[in-house]
PDB file of C-alpha atoms in Angstrom:
ATOM      1  CA  UNK N  27     -66.726  42.451 156.978  1.00 42.00           C
ATOM      2  CA  UNK N  28     -64.342  44.891 158.524  1.00 37.00           C
ATOM      3  CA  UNK N  29     -60.583  43.927 158.022  1.00 40.00           C
ATOM      4  CA  UNK N  30     -58.036  45.055 160.481  1.00 38.00           C
ATOM      5  CA  UNK N  31     -55.937  47.862 159.381  1.00 41.00           C
ATOM      6  CA  UNK N  32     -52.150  47.455 159.277  1.00 40.00           C
ATOM      7  CA  UNK N  33     -50.264  49.288 161.929  1.00 43.00           C
ATOM      8  CA  UNK N  34     -47.667  51.430 160.284  1.00 41.00           C
ATOM      9  CA  UNK N  35     -44.848  52.028 162.332  1.00 39.00           C
ATOM     10  CA  UNK N  36     -42.663  55.060 161.358  1.00 41.00           C
ATOM     11  CA  UNK N  37     -39.081  54.728 162.244  1.00 40.00           C
ATOM     12  CA  UNK N  38     -37.514  57.894 162.747  1.00 42.00           C
ATOM     13  CA  UNK N  39     -33.697  57.915 162.154  1.00 43.00           C
ATOM     14  CA  UNK N  40     -31.588  60.094 164.547  1.00 43.00           C
ATOM     15  CA  UNK N  41     -29.441  62.403 162.472  1.00 45.00           C
ATOM     16  CA  UNK N  42     -27.502  63.243 165.387  1.00 43.00           C
ATOM     17  CA  UNK N  43     -26.217  59.571 165.407  1.00 40.00           C
ATOM     18  CA  UNK N  44     -25.311  59.738 161.819  1.00 47.00           C
ATOM     19  CA  UNK N  45     -23.625  62.919 162.152  1.00 45.00           C
ATOM     20  CA  UNK N  46     -21.471  61.511 165.030  1.00 41.00           C
ATOM     21  CA  UNK N  47     -20.356  58.411 163.208  1.00 45.00           C
ATOM     22  CA  UNK N  48     -19.117  60.589 160.427  1.00 45.00           C
ATOM     23  CA  UNK N  49     -16.977  62.591 163.033  1.00 40.00           C
ATOM     24  CA  UNK N  50     -15.679  59.379 164.147  1.00 41.00           C
ATOM     25  CA  UNK N  51     -14.547  58.148 160.765  1.00 44.00           C
ATOM     26  CA  UNK N  52     -13.101  61.442 159.845  1.00 42.00           C
ATOM     27  CA  UNK N  53     -11.102  61.599 163.150  1.00 45.00           C
ATOM     28  CA  UNK N  54     -10.231  58.044 162.824  1.00 45.00           C
ATOM     29  CA  UNK N  55      -8.814  58.954 159.098  1.00 52.00           C
ATOM     30  CA  UNK N  56      -7.163  61.865 160.246  1.00 45.00           C
ATOM     31  CA  UNK N  57      -5.404  60.121 163.076  1.00 51.00           C
ATOM     32  CA  UNK N  58      -4.267  57.279 160.740  1.00 47.00           C
ATOM     33  CA  UNK N  59      -2.792  60.220 158.007  1.00 52.00           C
ATOM     34  CA  UNK N  60      -1.254  61.930 160.857  1.00 52.00           C
ATOM     35  CA  UNK N  61       0.463  58.851 162.040  1.00 49.00           C
ATOM     36  CA  UNK N  62       1.782  58.115 158.838  1.00 56.00           C
ATOM     37  CA  UNK N  63       2.988  61.713 158.449  1.00 56.00           C
ATOM     38  CA  UNK N  64       4.769  61.211 161.332  1.00 51.00           C
ATOM     39  CA  UNK N  65       6.603  58.301 160.222  1.00 54.00           C
ATOM     40  CA  UNK N  66       7.420  59.500 157.030  1.00 58.00           C
ATOM     41  CA  UNK N  67       8.866  62.825 158.540  1.00 57.00           C
ATOM     42  CA  UNK N  68      10.952  60.929 161.146  1.00 54.00           C
ATOM     43  CA  UNK N  69      12.341  58.749 158.145  1.00 55.00           C
ATOM     44  CA  UNK N  70      13.138  61.950 155.873  1.00 53.00           C
ATOM     45  CA  UNK N  71      14.270  63.621 158.817  1.00 55.00           C
ATOM     46  CA  UNK N  72      16.807  60.693 159.687  1.00 53.00           C
ATOM     47  CA  UNK N  73      17.854  60.398 156.039  1.00 53.00           C
ATOM     48  CA  UNK N  74      18.399  64.199 155.843  1.00 55.00           C
ATOM     49  CA  UNK N  75      20.791  64.058 159.155  1.00 53.00           C
ATOM     50  CA  UNK N  76      22.607  60.985 157.774  1.00 56.00           C
ATOM     51  CA  UNK N  77      23.442  62.921 154.590  1.00 55.00           C
ATOM     52  CA  UNK N  78      24.554  65.923 156.393  1.00 57.00           C
ATOM     53  CA  UNK N  79      26.890  63.964 158.588  1.00 53.00           C
ATOM     54  CA  UNK N  80      28.374  62.279 155.661  1.00 55.00           C
ATOM     55  CA  UNK N  81      28.739  65.799 153.971  1.00 48.00           C
ATOM     56  CA  UNK N  82      30.483  67.152 157.067  1.00 45.00           C
ATOM     57  CA  UNK N  83      32.861  64.166 157.382  1.00 51.00           C
ATOM     58  CA  UNK N  84      33.789  64.602 153.876  1.00 51.00           C
ATOM     59  CA  UNK N  85      34.451  68.614 154.021  1.00 49.00           C
ATOM     60  CA  UNK N  86      37.775  68.197 154.819  1.00 51.00           C
ATOM     61  CA  UNK N  87      38.602  66.160 151.695  1.00 56.00           C
ATOM     62  CA  UNK N  88      36.233  68.299 149.621  1.00 49.00           C
ATOM     63  CA  UNK N  89      38.351  71.440 150.650  1.00 52.00           C
ATOM     64  CA  UNK N  90      41.822  69.919 150.449  1.00 59.00           C
ATOM     65  CA  UNK N  91      40.836  68.638 146.717  1.00 53.00           C
ATOM     66  CA  UNK N  92      39.459  72.205 145.968  1.00 48.00           C
ATOM     67  CA  UNK N  93      42.421  73.882 147.365  1.00 52.00           C
ATOM     68  CA  UNK N  94      44.583  71.398 145.147  1.00 57.00           C
ATOM     69  CA  UNK N  95      42.570  72.134 142.000  1.00 50.00           C
ATOM     70  CA  UNK N  96      43.114  75.958 142.549  1.00 48.00           C
ATOM     71  CA  UNK N  97      46.809  75.494 143.070  1.00 50.00           C
ATOM     72  CA  UNK N  98      47.138  73.349 139.722  1.00 54.00           C
ATOM     73  CA  UNK N  99      45.205  76.002 137.947  1.00 51.00           C
ATOM     74  CA  UNK N 100      47.353  78.861 139.388  1.00 48.00           C
ATOM     75  CA  UNK N 101      50.326  76.726 138.381  1.00 51.00           C
ATOM     76  CA  UNK N 102      49.103  76.039 134.838  1.00 53.00           C
ATOM     77  CA  UNK N 103      47.784  79.536 134.288  1.00 57.00           C
ATOM     78  CA  UNK N 104      51.324  80.659 135.239  1.00 65.00           C
ATOM     79  CA  UNK N 105      53.205  78.313 133.149  1.00 70.00           C
ATOM     80  CA  UNK N 106      50.984  79.274 130.245  1.00 71.00           C
ATOM     81  CA  UNK N 107      52.200  83.039 130.849  1.00 78.00           C
ATOM     82  CA  UNK N 108      55.590  82.143 130.963  1.00 80.00           C
ATOM     83  CA  UNK N 109      55.635  79.974 127.690  1.00 82.00           C
ATOM     84  CA  UNK N 110      54.018  83.033 126.159  1.00 83.00           C
ATOM     85  CA  UNK N 111      56.602  85.438 127.760  1.00 82.00           C
ATOM     86  CA  UNK N 112      59.422  83.387 126.057  1.00 85.00           C
ATOM     87  CA  UNK N 113      57.510  83.537 122.750  1.00 85.00           C
ATOM     88  CA  UNK N 114      57.208  87.335 123.197  1.00 85.00           C
ATOM     89  CA  UNK N 115      60.946  87.697 123.826  1.00 85.00           C
ATOM     90  CA  UNK N 116      61.634  85.980 120.620  1.00 87.00           C
ATOM     91  CA  UNK N 117      59.082  88.174 118.982  1.00 86.00           C
ATOM     92  CA  UNK N 118      60.970  91.109 120.223  1.00 88.00           C
ATOM     93  CA  UNK N 119      63.956  90.485 118.126  1.00 90.00           C
ATOM     94  CA  UNK N 120      61.597  90.543 115.056  1.00 92.00           C
ATOM     95  CA  UNK N 121      61.317  94.160 113.582  1.00 94.00           C
ATOM     96  CA  UNK N 122      58.355  95.758 113.141  1.00 95.00           C
ATOM     97  CA  UNK N 123      57.995  97.517 109.623  1.00 95.00           C
ATOM     98  CA  UNK N 124      58.807 100.833 111.452  1.00 95.00           C
ATOM     99  CA  UNK N 125      61.543  99.452 112.904  1.00 95.00           C
ATOM    100  CA  UNK N 126      62.592  98.041 109.702  1.00 96.00           C
ATOM    101  CA  UNK N 127      62.704 101.515 107.813  1.00 95.00           C
ATOM    102  CA  UNK N 128      64.525 103.035 110.605  1.00 95.00           C
ATOM    103  CA  UNK N 129      67.170 100.449 110.581  1.00 95.00           C
ATOM    104  CA  UNK N 130      67.418 100.974 106.528  1.00 95.00           C
ATOM    105  CA  UNK N 131      67.740 104.570 107.236  1.00 95.00           C
ATOM    106  CA  UNK N 132      70.393 104.041 109.968  1.00 95.00           C
ATOM    107  CA  UNK N 133      72.758 102.368 107.828  1.00 95.00           C
ATOM    108  CA  UNK N 134      73.871 105.681 106.188  1.00 95.00           C
ATOM    109  CA  UNK N 135      74.622 106.989 109.525  1.00 94.00           C
ATOM    110  CA  UNK N 136      76.871 103.948 110.478  1.00 95.00           C
ATOM    111  CA  UNK N 137      78.457 104.024 107.020  1.00 96.00           C
ATOM    112  CA  UNK N 138      79.806 107.729 107.395  1.00 96.00           C
ATOM    113  CA  UNK N 139      80.871 106.904 110.939  1.00 95.00           C
ATOM    114  CA  UNK N 140      83.083 104.323 109.235  1.00 96.00           C
ATOM    115  CA  UNK N 141      84.083 106.265 106.163  1.00 96.00           C
ATOM    116  CA  UNK N 142      82.381 103.465 103.992  1.00 96.00           C
ATOM    117  CA  UNK N 143      80.836 104.923 100.637  1.00 96.00           C
ATOM    118  CA  UNK N 144      77.561 103.856 100.061  1.00 96.00           C
ATOM    119  CA  UNK N 145      76.933 103.143  96.185  1.00 96.00           C
ATOM    120  CA  UNK N 146      73.378 101.565  96.476  1.00 96.00           C
ATOM    121  CA  UNK N 147      70.740 100.748  99.605  1.00 96.00           C
ATOM    122  CA  UNK N 148      67.644  99.161  98.337  1.00 96.00           C
ATOM    123  CA  UNK N 149      65.005  96.849  99.542  1.00 95.00           C
ATOM    124  CA  UNK N 150      64.333  93.817  97.547  1.00 93.00           C
ATOM    125  CA  UNK N 151      61.402  91.292  97.676  1.00 93.00           C
ATOM    126  CA  UNK N 152      60.770  89.918 100.839  1.00 94.00           C
ATOM    127  CA  UNK N 153      60.450  86.208 101.602  1.00 93.00           C
ATOM    128  CA  UNK N 154      57.011  85.235 103.474  1.00 92.00           C
ATOM    129  CA  UNK N 155      57.747  82.831 106.624  1.00 88.00           C
ATOM    130  CA  UNK N 156      54.072  81.314 106.809  1.00 86.00           C
ATOM    131  CA  UNK N 157      51.044  83.967 106.929  1.00 87.00           C
ATOM    132  CA  UNK N 158      52.567  86.134 109.839  1.00 89.00           C
ATOM    133  CA  UNK N 159      56.234  86.542 109.485  1.00 91.00           C
ATOM    134  CA  UNK N 160      58.724  87.563 107.002  1.00 94.00           C
ATOM    135  CA  UNK N 161      62.315  88.038 105.741  1.00 94.00           C
ATOM    136  CA  UNK N 162      62.848  91.571 104.415  1.00 96.00           C
ATOM    137  CA  UNK N 163      65.911  92.400 102.349  1.00 96.00           C
ATOM    138  CA  UNK N 164      68.126  95.161 102.037  1.00 96.00           C
ATOM    139  CA  UNK N 165      70.619  94.949  98.927  1.00 96.00           C
ATOM    140  CA  UNK N 166      73.630  97.151  99.438  1.00 96.00           C
ATOM    141  CA  UNK N 167      76.806  98.282  97.427  1.00 96.00           C
ATOM    142  CA  UNK N 168      79.749  99.494  99.721  1.00 96.00           C
ATOM    143  CA  UNK N 169      83.053 100.982  98.851  1.00 96.00           C
ATOM    144  CA  UNK N 170      85.641 101.058 101.595  1.00 95.00           C
ATOM    145  CA  UNK N 171      88.847  99.807 103.167  1.00 95.00           C
ATOM    146  CA  UNK N 172      88.452  96.030 104.203  1.00 93.00           C
ATOM    147  CA  UNK N 173      89.090  97.302 107.541  1.00 95.00           C
ATOM    148  CA  UNK N 174      86.412  99.864 107.634  1.00 95.00           C
ATOM    149  CA  UNK N 175      84.191  97.509 106.141  1.00 94.00           C
ATOM    150  CA  UNK N 176      84.625  95.155 108.850  1.00 94.00           C
ATOM    151  CA  UNK N 177      84.010  97.821 111.282  1.00 95.00           C
ATOM    152  CA  UNK N 178      80.669  98.767 109.497  1.00 95.00           C
ATOM    153  CA  UNK N 179      79.559  94.986 109.317  1.00 92.00           C
ATOM    154  CA  UNK N 180      80.270  94.511 113.322  1.00 92.00           C
ATOM    155  CA  UNK N 181      78.449  97.811 113.889  1.00 93.00           C
ATOM    156  CA  UNK N 182      75.355  96.429 112.152  1.00 91.00           C
ATOM    157  CA  UNK N 183      75.458  93.174 113.750  1.00 89.00           C
ATOM    158  CA  UNK N 184      75.127  94.712 117.337  1.00 90.00           C
ATOM    159  CA  UNK N 185      71.485  95.229 116.951  1.00 89.00           C
ATOM    160  CA  UNK N 186      69.163  93.424 119.177  1.00 88.00           C
ATOM    161  CA  UNK N 187      67.328  92.346 116.197  1.00 91.00           C
ATOM    162  CA  UNK N 188      67.642  89.120 114.152  1.00 88.00           C
ATOM    163  CA  UNK N 189      69.499  90.002 110.947  1.00 91.00           C
ATOM    164  CA  UNK N 190      71.886  88.223 109.054  1.00 90.00           C
ATOM    165  CA  UNK N 191      74.393  89.251 105.963  1.00 88.00           C
ATOM    166  CA  UNK N 192      73.888  87.004 103.218  1.00 86.00           C
ATOM    167  CA  UNK N 193      75.195  86.624  99.536  1.00 83.00           C
ATOM    168  CA  UNK N 194      77.930  88.948 100.012  1.00 91.00           C
ATOM    169  CA  UNK N 195      80.621  89.209  97.278  1.00 93.00           C
ATOM    170  CA  UNK N 196      83.947  91.191  98.192  1.00 93.00           C
ATOM    171  CA  UNK N 197      86.214  92.261  95.288  1.00 93.00           C
ATOM    172  CA  UNK N 198      89.009  94.879  95.006  1.00 91.00           C
ATOM    173  CA  UNK N 199      88.037  98.111  93.335  1.00 89.00           C
ATOM    174  CA  UNK N 200      90.843  97.542  91.025  1.00 90.00           C
ATOM    175  CA  UNK N 201      94.126  95.946  90.844  1.00 87.00           C
ATOM    176  CA  UNK N 202      96.174  98.912  92.480  1.00 88.00           C
ATOM    177  CA  UNK N 203      93.360 100.203  94.817  1.00 89.00           C
ATOM    178  CA  UNK N 204      93.407  99.567  98.454  1.00 91.00           C
ATOM    179  CA  UNK N 205      89.703  99.695  98.552  1.00 94.00           C
ATOM    180  CA  UNK N 206      87.094  96.938  98.422  1.00 95.00           C
ATOM    181  CA  UNK N 207      83.813  96.889  96.834  1.00 95.00           C
ATOM    182  CA  UNK N 208      81.258  94.692  98.806  1.00 95.00           C
ATOM    183  CA  UNK N 209      77.972  93.623  97.437  1.00 95.00           C
ATOM    184  CA  UNK N 210      75.395  91.825  99.443  1.00 94.00           C
ATOM    185  CA  UNK N 211      72.086  91.454 100.869  1.00 95.00           C
ATOM    186  CA  UNK N 212      71.017  92.006 104.780  1.00 95.00           C
ATOM    187  CA  UNK N 213      68.021  89.809 105.822  1.00 94.00           C
ATOM    188  CA  UNK N 214      65.666  91.081 108.646  1.00 94.00           C
ATOM    189  CA  UNK N 215      63.200  89.363 110.256  1.00 94.00           C
ATOM    190  CA  UNK N 216      59.914  91.248 110.507  1.00 95.00           C
ATOM    191  CA  UNK N 217      56.431  90.755 112.200  1.00 92.00           C
ATOM    192  CA  UNK N 218      53.745  93.082 111.252  1.00 93.00           C
ATOM    193  CA  UNK N 219      51.823  92.563 114.217  1.00 91.00           C
ATOM    194  CA  UNK N 220      54.528  93.066 116.703  1.00 90.00           C
ATOM    195  CA  UNK N 221      53.365  96.661 118.089  1.00 91.00           C
ATOM    196  CA  UNK N 222      49.998  95.513 118.659  1.00 91.00           C
ATOM    197  CA  UNK N 223      51.320  92.372 120.290  1.00 88.00           C
ATOM    198  CA  UNK N 224      53.569  94.172 122.706  1.00 87.00           C
ATOM    199  CA  UNK N 225      50.833  96.584 123.546  1.00 91.00           C
ATOM    200  CA  UNK N 226      48.137  93.759 124.381  1.00 89.00           C
ATOM    201  CA  UNK N 227      50.725  91.795 126.569  1.00 86.00           C
ATOM    202  CA  UNK N 228      52.281  94.703 128.238  1.00 88.00           C
ATOM    203  CA  UNK N 229      51.366  93.482 131.667  1.00 89.00           C
ATOM    204  CA  UNK N 230      52.899  90.216 131.184  1.00 85.00           C
ATOM    205  CA  UNK N 231      56.090  91.624 129.838  1.00 85.00           C
ATOM    206  CA  UNK N 232      56.523  93.836 132.759  1.00 87.00           C
ATOM    207  CA  UNK N 233      55.893  91.433 135.471  1.00 87.00           C
ATOM    208  CA  UNK N 234      58.320  88.436 134.172  1.00 83.00           C
ATOM    209  CA  UNK N 235      60.828  91.192 133.038  1.00 84.00           C
ATOM    210  CA  UNK N 236      60.913  92.494 136.700  1.00 86.00           C
ATOM    211  CA  UNK N 237      61.319  89.019 137.849  1.00 83.00           C
ATOM    212  CA  UNK N 238      64.257  88.504 135.547  1.00 80.00           C
ATOM    213  CA  UNK N 239      65.959  91.665 136.562  1.00 82.00           C
ATOM    214  CA  UNK N 240      65.386  90.824 140.211  1.00 83.00           C
ATOM    215  CA  UNK N 241      66.818  87.245 139.674  1.00 82.00           C
ATOM    216  CA  UNK N 242      69.873  88.650 137.740  1.00 82.00           C
ATOM    217  CA  UNK N 243      70.506  91.384 140.625  1.00 81.00           C
ATOM    218  CA  UNK N 244      70.224  88.290 143.185  1.00 79.00           C
ATOM    219  CA  UNK N 245      72.852  86.409 141.314  1.00 80.00           C
ATOM    220  CA  UNK N 246      75.199  89.517 140.658  1.00 77.00           C
ATOM    221  CA  UNK N 247      75.030  89.991 144.317  1.00 74.00           C
ATOM    222  CA  UNK N 248      75.681  86.329 145.106  1.00 72.00           C
ATOM    223  CA  UNK N 249      79.102  85.454 146.612  1.00 70.00           C
ATOM    224  CA  UNK N 250      81.265  83.393 144.087  1.00 65.00           C
ATOM    225  CA  UNK N 251      82.424  79.850 145.385  1.00 61.00           C
ATOM    226  CA  UNK N 252      86.130  79.510 145.677  1.00 53.00           C
TER     227      UNK N 252
END
C-alpha cells in the first residue's frame, strides 16, 4: 500500500520586511527621544533665562553692596593706619639705644654752657617695661649755683623725648658757699626696636605727617573770628 507523501511547504521569510520593521522601530524610538530632548532643552533654556533675568535684576543691588563693602574696607584700613601712626608718634618720643647714648654725651656740653660742674655722670640699672621697652637711668651729681642748675635742667627738659628728673636732692655745698650740690637720676624711655619700626613704617609716617602739616597750614591761614 502506498501511502500519500506529505507535502512540505517551505515558508520563506522575507528578510526585507524584517529589515524595514527594524527601521520603523528605530525611527520611532529616535523620534521619541528627540521629542523628549527638545522638551528638556526648552525647560533648561527657560530656567537659565529666568536665572539670568533674576541676576540682571539684582545686579544693581549687588554692585551697590560691593561698593559699600569696598568703601568700608578702605575706611577700616585708613583707621588702622591712623591708629598705627598715633602709636608711632608715641614711640618717636622714646629713645633708641643710640639716641640714649647721644643724649647722655650731650649733657656735658649743656653743663658747660651754663657753668655747671659735673662731678659724676653714670648709667645705672634699667627698669624693664614689659618685654619691649625700658626706662634707662643716668645718675648725676652737679655743682653750680641754684640759678645755673635751673637753667641746665630746663635745657635738658627741652628734648622731644620722654624723660624725667627723679630722686633729686639739692644741698648747699657748705654753709658759706653760694653753690649747691644736686644729686639725682634722669629716667629716659628707651625702645630698642625704634629704628627698625620707623624704617618699616616710613610710608605711613610720611603720609600722615604731610596731612598734619597741611592741616596746620590751613588752620594757620584761617581768619580768626572776632
